[in-house]
mmCIF file of C-alpha atoms and ligand atoms in Angstrom:
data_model
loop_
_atom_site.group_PDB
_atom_site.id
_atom_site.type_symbol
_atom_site.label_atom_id
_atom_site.label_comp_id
_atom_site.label_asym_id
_atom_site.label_seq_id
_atom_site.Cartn_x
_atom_site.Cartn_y
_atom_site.Cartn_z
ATOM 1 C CA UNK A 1 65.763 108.628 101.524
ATOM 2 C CA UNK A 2 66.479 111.663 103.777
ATOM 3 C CA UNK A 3 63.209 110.318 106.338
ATOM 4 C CA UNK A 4 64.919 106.845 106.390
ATOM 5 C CA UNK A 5 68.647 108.402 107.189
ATOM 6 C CA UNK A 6 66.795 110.463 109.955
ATOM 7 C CA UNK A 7 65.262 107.603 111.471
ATOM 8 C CA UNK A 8 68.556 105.523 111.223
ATOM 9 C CA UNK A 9 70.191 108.448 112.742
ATOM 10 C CA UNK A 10 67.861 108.368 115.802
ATOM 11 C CA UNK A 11 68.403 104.951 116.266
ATOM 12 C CA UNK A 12 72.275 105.146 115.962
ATOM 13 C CA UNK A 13 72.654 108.088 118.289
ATOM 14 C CA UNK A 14 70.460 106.339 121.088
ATOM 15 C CA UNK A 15 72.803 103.353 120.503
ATOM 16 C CA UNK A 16 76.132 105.454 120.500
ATOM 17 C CA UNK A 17 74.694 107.463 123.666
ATOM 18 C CA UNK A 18 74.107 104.112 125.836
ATOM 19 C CA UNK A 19 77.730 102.385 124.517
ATOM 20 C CA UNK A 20 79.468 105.554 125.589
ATOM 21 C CA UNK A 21 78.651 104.334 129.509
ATOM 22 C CA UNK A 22 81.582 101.361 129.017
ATOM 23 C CA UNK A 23 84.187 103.966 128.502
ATOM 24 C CA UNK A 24 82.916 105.970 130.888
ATOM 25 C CA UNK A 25 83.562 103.132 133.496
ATOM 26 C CA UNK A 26 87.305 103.584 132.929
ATOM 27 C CA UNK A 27 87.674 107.266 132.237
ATOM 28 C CA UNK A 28 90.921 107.344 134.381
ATOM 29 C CA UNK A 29 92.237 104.381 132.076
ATOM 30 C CA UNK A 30 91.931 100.655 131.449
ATOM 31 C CA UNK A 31 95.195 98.678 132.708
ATOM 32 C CA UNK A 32 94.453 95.395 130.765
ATOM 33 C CA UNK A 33 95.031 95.453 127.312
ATOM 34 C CA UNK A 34 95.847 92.978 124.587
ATOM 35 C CA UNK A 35 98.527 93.985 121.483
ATOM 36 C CA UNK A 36 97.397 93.674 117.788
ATOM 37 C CA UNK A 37 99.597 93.999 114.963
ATOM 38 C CA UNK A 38 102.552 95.654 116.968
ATOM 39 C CA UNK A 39 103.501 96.866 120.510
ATOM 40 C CA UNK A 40 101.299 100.547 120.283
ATOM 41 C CA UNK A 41 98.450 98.813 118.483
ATOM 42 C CA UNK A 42 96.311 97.598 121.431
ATOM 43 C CA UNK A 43 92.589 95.915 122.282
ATOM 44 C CA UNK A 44 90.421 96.076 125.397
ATOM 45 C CA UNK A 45 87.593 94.036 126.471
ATOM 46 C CA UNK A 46 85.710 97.519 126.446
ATOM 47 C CA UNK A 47 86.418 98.158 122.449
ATOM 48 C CA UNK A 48 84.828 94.732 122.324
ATOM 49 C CA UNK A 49 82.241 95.193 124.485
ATOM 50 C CA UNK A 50 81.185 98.620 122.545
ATOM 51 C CA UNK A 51 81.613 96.742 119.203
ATOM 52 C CA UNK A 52 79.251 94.164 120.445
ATOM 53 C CA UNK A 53 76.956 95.916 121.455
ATOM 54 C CA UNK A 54 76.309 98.445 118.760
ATOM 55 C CA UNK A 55 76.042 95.695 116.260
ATOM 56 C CA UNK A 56 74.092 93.655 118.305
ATOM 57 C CA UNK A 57 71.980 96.552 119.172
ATOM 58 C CA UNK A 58 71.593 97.491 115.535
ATOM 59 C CA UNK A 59 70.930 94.318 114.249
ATOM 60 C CA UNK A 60 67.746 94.351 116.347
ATOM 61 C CA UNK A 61 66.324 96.975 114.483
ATOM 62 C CA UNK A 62 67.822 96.504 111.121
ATOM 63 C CA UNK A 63 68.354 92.733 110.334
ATOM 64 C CA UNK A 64 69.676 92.922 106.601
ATOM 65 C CA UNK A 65 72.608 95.825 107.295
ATOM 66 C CA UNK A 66 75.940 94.745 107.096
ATOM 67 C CA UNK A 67 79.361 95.549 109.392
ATOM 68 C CA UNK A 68 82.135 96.500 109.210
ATOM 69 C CA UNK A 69 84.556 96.757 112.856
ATOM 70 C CA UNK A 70 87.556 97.646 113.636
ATOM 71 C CA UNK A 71 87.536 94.299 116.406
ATOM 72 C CA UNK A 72 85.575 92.158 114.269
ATOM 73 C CA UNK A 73 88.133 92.702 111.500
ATOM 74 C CA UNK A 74 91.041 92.258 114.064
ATOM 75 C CA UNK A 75 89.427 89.061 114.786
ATOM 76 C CA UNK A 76 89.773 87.713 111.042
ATOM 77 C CA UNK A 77 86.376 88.903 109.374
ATOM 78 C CA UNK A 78 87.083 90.592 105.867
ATOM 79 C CA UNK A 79 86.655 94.104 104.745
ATOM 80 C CA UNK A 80 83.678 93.915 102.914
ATOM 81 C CA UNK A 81 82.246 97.481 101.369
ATOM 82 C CA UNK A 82 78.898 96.477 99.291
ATOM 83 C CA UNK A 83 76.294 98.567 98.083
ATOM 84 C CA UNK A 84 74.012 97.353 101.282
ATOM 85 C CA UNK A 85 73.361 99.223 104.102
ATOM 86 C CA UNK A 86 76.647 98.951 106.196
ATOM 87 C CA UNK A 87 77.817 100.257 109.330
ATOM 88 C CA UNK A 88 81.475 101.100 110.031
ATOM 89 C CA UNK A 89 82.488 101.106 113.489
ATOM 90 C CA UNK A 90 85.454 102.556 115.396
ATOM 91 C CA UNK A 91 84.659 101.033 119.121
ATOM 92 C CA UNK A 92 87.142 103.650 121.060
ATOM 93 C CA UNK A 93 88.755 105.268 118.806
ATOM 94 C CA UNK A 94 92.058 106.418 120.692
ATOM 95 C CA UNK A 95 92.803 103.425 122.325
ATOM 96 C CA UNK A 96 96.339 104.595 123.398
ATOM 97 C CA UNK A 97 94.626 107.277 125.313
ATOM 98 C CA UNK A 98 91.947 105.179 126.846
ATOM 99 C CA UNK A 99 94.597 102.941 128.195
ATOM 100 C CA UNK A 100 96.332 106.208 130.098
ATOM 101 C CA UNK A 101 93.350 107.507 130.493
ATOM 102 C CA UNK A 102 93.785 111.020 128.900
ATOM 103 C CA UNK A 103 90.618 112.005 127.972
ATOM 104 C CA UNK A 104 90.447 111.934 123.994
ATOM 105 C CA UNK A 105 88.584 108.855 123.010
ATOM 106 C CA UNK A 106 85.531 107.932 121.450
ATOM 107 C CA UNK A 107 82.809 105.631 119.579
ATOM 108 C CA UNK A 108 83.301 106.560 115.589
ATOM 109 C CA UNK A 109 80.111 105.353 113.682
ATOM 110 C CA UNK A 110 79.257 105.513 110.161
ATOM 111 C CA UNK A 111 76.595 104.345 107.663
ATOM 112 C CA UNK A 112 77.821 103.721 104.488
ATOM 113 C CA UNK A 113 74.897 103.292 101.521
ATOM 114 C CA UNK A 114 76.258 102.426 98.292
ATOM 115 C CA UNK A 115 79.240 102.788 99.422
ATOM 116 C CA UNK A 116 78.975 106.502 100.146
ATOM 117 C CA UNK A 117 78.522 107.734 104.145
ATOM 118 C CA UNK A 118 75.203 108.644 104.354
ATOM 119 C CA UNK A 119 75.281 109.503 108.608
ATOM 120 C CA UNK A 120 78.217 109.979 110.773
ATOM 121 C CA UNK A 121 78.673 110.146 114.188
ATOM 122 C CA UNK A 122 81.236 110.614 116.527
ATOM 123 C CA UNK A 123 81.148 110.854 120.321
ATOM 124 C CA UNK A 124 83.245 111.161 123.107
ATOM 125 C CA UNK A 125 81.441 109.833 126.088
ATOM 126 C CA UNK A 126 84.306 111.280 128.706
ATOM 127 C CA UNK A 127 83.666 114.931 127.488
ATOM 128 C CA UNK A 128 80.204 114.336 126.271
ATOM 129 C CA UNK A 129 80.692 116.067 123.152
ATOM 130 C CA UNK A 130 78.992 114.048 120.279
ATOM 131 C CA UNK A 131 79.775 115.365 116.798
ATOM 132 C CA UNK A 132 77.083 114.053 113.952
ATOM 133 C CA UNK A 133 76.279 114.643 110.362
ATOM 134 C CA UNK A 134 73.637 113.456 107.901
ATOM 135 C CA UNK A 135 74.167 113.689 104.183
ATOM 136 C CA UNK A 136 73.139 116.985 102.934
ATOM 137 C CA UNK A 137 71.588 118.188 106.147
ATOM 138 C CA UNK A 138 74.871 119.849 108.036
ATOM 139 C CA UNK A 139 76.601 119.054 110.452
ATOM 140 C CA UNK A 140 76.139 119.129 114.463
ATOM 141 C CA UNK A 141 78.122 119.351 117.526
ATOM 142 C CA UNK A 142 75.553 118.496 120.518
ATOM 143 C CA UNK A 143 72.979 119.255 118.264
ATOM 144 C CA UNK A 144 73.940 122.885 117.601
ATOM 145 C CA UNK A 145 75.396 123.503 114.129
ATOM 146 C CA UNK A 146 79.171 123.731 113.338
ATOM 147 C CA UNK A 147 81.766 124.586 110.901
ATOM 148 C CA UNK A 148 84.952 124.675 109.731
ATOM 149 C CA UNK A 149 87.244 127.696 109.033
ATOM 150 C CA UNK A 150 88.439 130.022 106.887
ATOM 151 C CA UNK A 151 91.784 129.412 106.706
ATOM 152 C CA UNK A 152 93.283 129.145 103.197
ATOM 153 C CA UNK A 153 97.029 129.083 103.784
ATOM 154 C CA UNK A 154 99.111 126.562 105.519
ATOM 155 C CA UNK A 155 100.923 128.809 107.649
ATOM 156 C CA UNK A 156 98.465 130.116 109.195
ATOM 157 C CA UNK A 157 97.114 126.567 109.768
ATOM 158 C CA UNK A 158 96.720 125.053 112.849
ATOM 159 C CA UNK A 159 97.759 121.303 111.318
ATOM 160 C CA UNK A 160 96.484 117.876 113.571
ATOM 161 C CA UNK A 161 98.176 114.877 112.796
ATOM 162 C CA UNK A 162 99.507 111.464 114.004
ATOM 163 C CA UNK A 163 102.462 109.077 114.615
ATOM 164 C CA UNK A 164 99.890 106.169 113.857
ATOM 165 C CA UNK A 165 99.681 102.889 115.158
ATOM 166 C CA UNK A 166 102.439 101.036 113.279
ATOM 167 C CA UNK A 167 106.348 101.074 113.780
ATOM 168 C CA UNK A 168 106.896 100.136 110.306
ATOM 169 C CA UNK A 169 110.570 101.826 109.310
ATOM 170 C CA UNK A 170 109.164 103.310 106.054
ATOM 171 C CA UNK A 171 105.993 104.581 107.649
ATOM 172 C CA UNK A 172 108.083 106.230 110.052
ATOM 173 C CA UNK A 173 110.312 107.838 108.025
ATOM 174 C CA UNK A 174 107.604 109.309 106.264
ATOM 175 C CA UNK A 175 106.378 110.322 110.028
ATOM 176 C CA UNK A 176 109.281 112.484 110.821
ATOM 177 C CA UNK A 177 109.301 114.250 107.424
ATOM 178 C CA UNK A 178 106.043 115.446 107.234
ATOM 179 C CA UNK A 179 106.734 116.488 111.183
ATOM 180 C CA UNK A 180 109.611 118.456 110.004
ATOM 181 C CA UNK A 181 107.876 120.174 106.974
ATOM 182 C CA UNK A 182 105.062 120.945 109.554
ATOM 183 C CA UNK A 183 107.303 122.553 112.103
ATOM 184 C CA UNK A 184 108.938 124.948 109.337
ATOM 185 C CA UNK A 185 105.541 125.820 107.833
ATOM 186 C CA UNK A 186 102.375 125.401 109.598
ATOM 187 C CA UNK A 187 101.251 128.094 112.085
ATOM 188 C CA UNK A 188 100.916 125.211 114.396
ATOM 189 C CA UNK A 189 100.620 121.174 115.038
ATOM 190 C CA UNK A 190 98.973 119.003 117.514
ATOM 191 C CA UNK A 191 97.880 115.226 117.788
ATOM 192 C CA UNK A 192 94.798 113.974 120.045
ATOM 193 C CA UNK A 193 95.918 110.192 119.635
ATOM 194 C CA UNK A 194 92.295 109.726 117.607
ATOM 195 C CA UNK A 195 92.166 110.098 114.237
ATOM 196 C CA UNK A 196 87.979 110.512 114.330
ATOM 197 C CA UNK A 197 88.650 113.287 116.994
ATOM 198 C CA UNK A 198 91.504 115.199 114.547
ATOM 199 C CA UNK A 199 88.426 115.099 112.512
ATOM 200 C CA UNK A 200 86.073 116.319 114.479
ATOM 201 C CA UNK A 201 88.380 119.241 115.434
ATOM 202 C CA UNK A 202 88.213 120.458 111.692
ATOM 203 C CA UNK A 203 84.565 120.354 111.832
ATOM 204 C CA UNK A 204 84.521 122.810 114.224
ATOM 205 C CA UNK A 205 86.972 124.800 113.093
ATOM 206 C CA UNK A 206 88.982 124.611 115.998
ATOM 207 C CA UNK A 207 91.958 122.828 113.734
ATOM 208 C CA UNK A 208 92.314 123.954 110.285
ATOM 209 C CA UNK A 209 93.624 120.734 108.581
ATOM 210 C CA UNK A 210 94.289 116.956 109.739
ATOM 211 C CA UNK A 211 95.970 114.465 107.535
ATOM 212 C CA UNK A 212 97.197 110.724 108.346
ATOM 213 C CA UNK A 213 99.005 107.812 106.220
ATOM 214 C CA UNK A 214 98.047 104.213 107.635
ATOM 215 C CA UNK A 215 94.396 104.885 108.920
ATOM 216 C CA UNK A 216 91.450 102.732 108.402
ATOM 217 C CA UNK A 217 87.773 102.914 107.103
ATOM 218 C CA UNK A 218 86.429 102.662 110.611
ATOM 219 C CA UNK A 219 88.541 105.905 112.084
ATOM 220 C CA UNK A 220 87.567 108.109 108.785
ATOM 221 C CA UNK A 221 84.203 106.989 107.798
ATOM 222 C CA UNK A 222 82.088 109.447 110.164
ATOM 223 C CA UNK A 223 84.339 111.943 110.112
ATOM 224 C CA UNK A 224 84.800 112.344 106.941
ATOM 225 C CA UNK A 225 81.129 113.084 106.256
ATOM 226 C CA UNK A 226 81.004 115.462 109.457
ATOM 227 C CA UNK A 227 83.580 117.409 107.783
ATOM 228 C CA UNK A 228 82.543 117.973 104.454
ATOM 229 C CA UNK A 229 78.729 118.842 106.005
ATOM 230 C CA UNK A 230 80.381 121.396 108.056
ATOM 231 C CA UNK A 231 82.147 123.173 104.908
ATOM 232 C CA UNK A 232 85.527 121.003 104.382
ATOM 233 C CA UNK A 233 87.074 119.152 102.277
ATOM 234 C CA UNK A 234 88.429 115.106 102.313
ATOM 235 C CA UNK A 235 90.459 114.206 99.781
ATOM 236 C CA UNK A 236 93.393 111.761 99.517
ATOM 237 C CA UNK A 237 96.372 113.574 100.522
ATOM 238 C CA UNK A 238 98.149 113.158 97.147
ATOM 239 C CA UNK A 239 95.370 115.706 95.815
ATOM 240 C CA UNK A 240 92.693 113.163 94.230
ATOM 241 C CA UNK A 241 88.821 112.094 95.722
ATOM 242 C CA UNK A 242 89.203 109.770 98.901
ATOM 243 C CA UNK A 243 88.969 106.842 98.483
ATOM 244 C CA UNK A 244 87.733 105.713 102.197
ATOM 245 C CA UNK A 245 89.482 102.156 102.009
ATOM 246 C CA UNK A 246 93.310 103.049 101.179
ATOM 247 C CA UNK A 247 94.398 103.705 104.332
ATOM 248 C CA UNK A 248 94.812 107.918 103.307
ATOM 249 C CA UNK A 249 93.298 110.960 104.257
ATOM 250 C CA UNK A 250 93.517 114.560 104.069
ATOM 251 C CA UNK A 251 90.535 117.155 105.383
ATOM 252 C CA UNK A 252 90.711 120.429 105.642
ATOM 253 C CA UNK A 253 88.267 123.446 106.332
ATOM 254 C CA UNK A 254 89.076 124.698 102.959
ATOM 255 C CA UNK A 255 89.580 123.457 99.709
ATOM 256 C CA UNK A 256 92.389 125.604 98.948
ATOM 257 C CA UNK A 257 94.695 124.463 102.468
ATOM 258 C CA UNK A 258 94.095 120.986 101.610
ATOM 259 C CA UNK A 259 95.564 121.950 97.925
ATOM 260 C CA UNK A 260 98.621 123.384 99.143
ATOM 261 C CA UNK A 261 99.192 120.720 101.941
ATOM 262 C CA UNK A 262 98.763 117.628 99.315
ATOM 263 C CA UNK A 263 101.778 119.242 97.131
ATOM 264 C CA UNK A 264 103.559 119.655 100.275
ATOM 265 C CA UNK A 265 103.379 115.910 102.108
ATOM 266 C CA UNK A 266 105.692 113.325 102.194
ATOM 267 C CA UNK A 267 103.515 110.190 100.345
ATOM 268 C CA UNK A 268 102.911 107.342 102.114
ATOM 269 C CA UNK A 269 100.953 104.418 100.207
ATOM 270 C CA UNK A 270 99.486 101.447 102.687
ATOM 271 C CA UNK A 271 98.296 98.341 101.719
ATOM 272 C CA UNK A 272 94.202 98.985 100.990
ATOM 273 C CA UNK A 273 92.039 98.061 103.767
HETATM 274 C C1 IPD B 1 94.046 104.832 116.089
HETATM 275 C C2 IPD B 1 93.966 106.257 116.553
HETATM 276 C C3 IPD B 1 95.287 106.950 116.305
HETATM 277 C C4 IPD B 1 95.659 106.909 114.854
HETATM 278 C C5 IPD B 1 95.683 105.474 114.350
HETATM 279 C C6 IPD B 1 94.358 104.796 114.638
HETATM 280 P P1 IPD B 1 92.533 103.110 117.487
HETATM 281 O O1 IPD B 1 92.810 104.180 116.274
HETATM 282 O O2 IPD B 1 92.956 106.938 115.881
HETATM 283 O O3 IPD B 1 95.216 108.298 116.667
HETATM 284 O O4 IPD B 1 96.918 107.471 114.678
HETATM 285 O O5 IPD B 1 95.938 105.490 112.960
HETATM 286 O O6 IPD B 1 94.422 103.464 114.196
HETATM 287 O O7 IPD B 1 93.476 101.984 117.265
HETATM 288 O O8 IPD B 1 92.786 103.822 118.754
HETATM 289 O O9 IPD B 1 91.114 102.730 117.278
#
């Protein structure tokens, strides 16, 4: 198994590597943009493009694996986690910031194999920083090794999380109270405007925690594999495994942070991807 995940992983990264030149194009931001389910939630013809081409590009080598997309799934194609070989697929993640052009976006790619991550990558063409991870072999930033911190107790956490994508009244609420428990107890907070980037932050230790209500499979998938191979944890944030399709998540560099921010958060419960 671990031969075949390295060769997939070659192929994905050569894939990710040449995909990252369309948002490169439009590193000082992409004026045309279509809205999805509300006014902050928005497409470009490069997420498509990227999409496209990654499973286009995979397909070539791998016929039988399946897809999941964040566009193809905007488009009307169903969630559909199998035991097959499937690929999850976050086309620029950080779409809001690709759009201003502020420089925190980038391609979020998973396999999934029995349901289970068994690769992860995520890369940020405009910074050319590409964080990766393959099941049980660590994880990488650039190809050197990273990992998370040591920090055990949330206030002297440095905390990343999001408004999100959705101006739901509920969600929100739930927004501004987890903001204000944040601001009285964390060391610190900050929001990149990607959830796969939060992510990647914890990996390397350079954020101590990231949680978010209201995400998808395609912005956690890779990252949530990157994390735990660097040393973290990714849980649901009510305390319980992950479960990478209920729209949940809560990582942390160590188990014992991600304990005492789970009894600490505001719940917010999504409709399952
Ligand atoms: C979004 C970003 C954002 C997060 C949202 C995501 P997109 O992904 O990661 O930071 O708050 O929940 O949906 O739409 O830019 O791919």
């Amino acid at each position: 198994m671990r031969n075949v995940v390295n060769d997939y992983f070659d192929v994905a990264v050569g894939i990710v590597r040449k995909a990252g030149r369309f948002i490169t194009q439009y590193g000082s931001g992409c004026e045309e943009f279509e809205v999805k389910s509300c006014d902050i939630d928005f497409v470009t013809k490069v997420d498509k493009m990227v999409e496209n081409f990654i499973i286009h590009s995979i397909s070539k080598q791998y016929p039988s694996h399946k897809f999941i997309g964040e566009e193809s799934v905007a488009g009307g194609a169903k969630v559909d986690l199998t035991d097959d070989p499937t690929w999850v697929i976050d086309p620029v993640d950080g779409t809001m910031n690709f759009v201003h052009g502020f420089p925190f976006s980038c391609i979020s790619l998973a396999l999934l194999i029995s349901k289970e991550p068994v690769l992860g990558i995520i890369y940020n063409p405009l910074m050319d920083k590409l964080y990766s991870a393959k099941e049980g072999q660590g994880a990488c930033l650039n190809g050197e090794p990273i990992h998370t911190s040591k920090v055990k107790e949330l206030r002297h956490a440095l905390v990343a999380f999001e408004t999100g994508t959705s101006r739901d009244e509920e969600k929100v609420k739930v927004v501004f109270e987890n903001f204000k428990t944040m601001v009285g107890q964390a060391h610190g907070i900050r929001a990149l405007g990607s959830a796969a980037l939060n992510m990647a932050m914890v990996a390397e230790g350079r954020a101590d925690a990231n949680f978010e209500f209201g995400i998808h499979i395609w912005d956690i998938a890779a990252g949530c594999l990157i994390v735990k191979e660097a040393g973290g944890v990714c849980i649901d944030p009510s305390g319980g495994p992950i479960n990478l399709l209920s729209r949940r998540m809560l990582c942390a560099g160590r188990a014992e942070l991600a304990n005492e921010l789970s009894k600490k958060l505001t719940q917010y419960y999504p409709d399952h991807d």
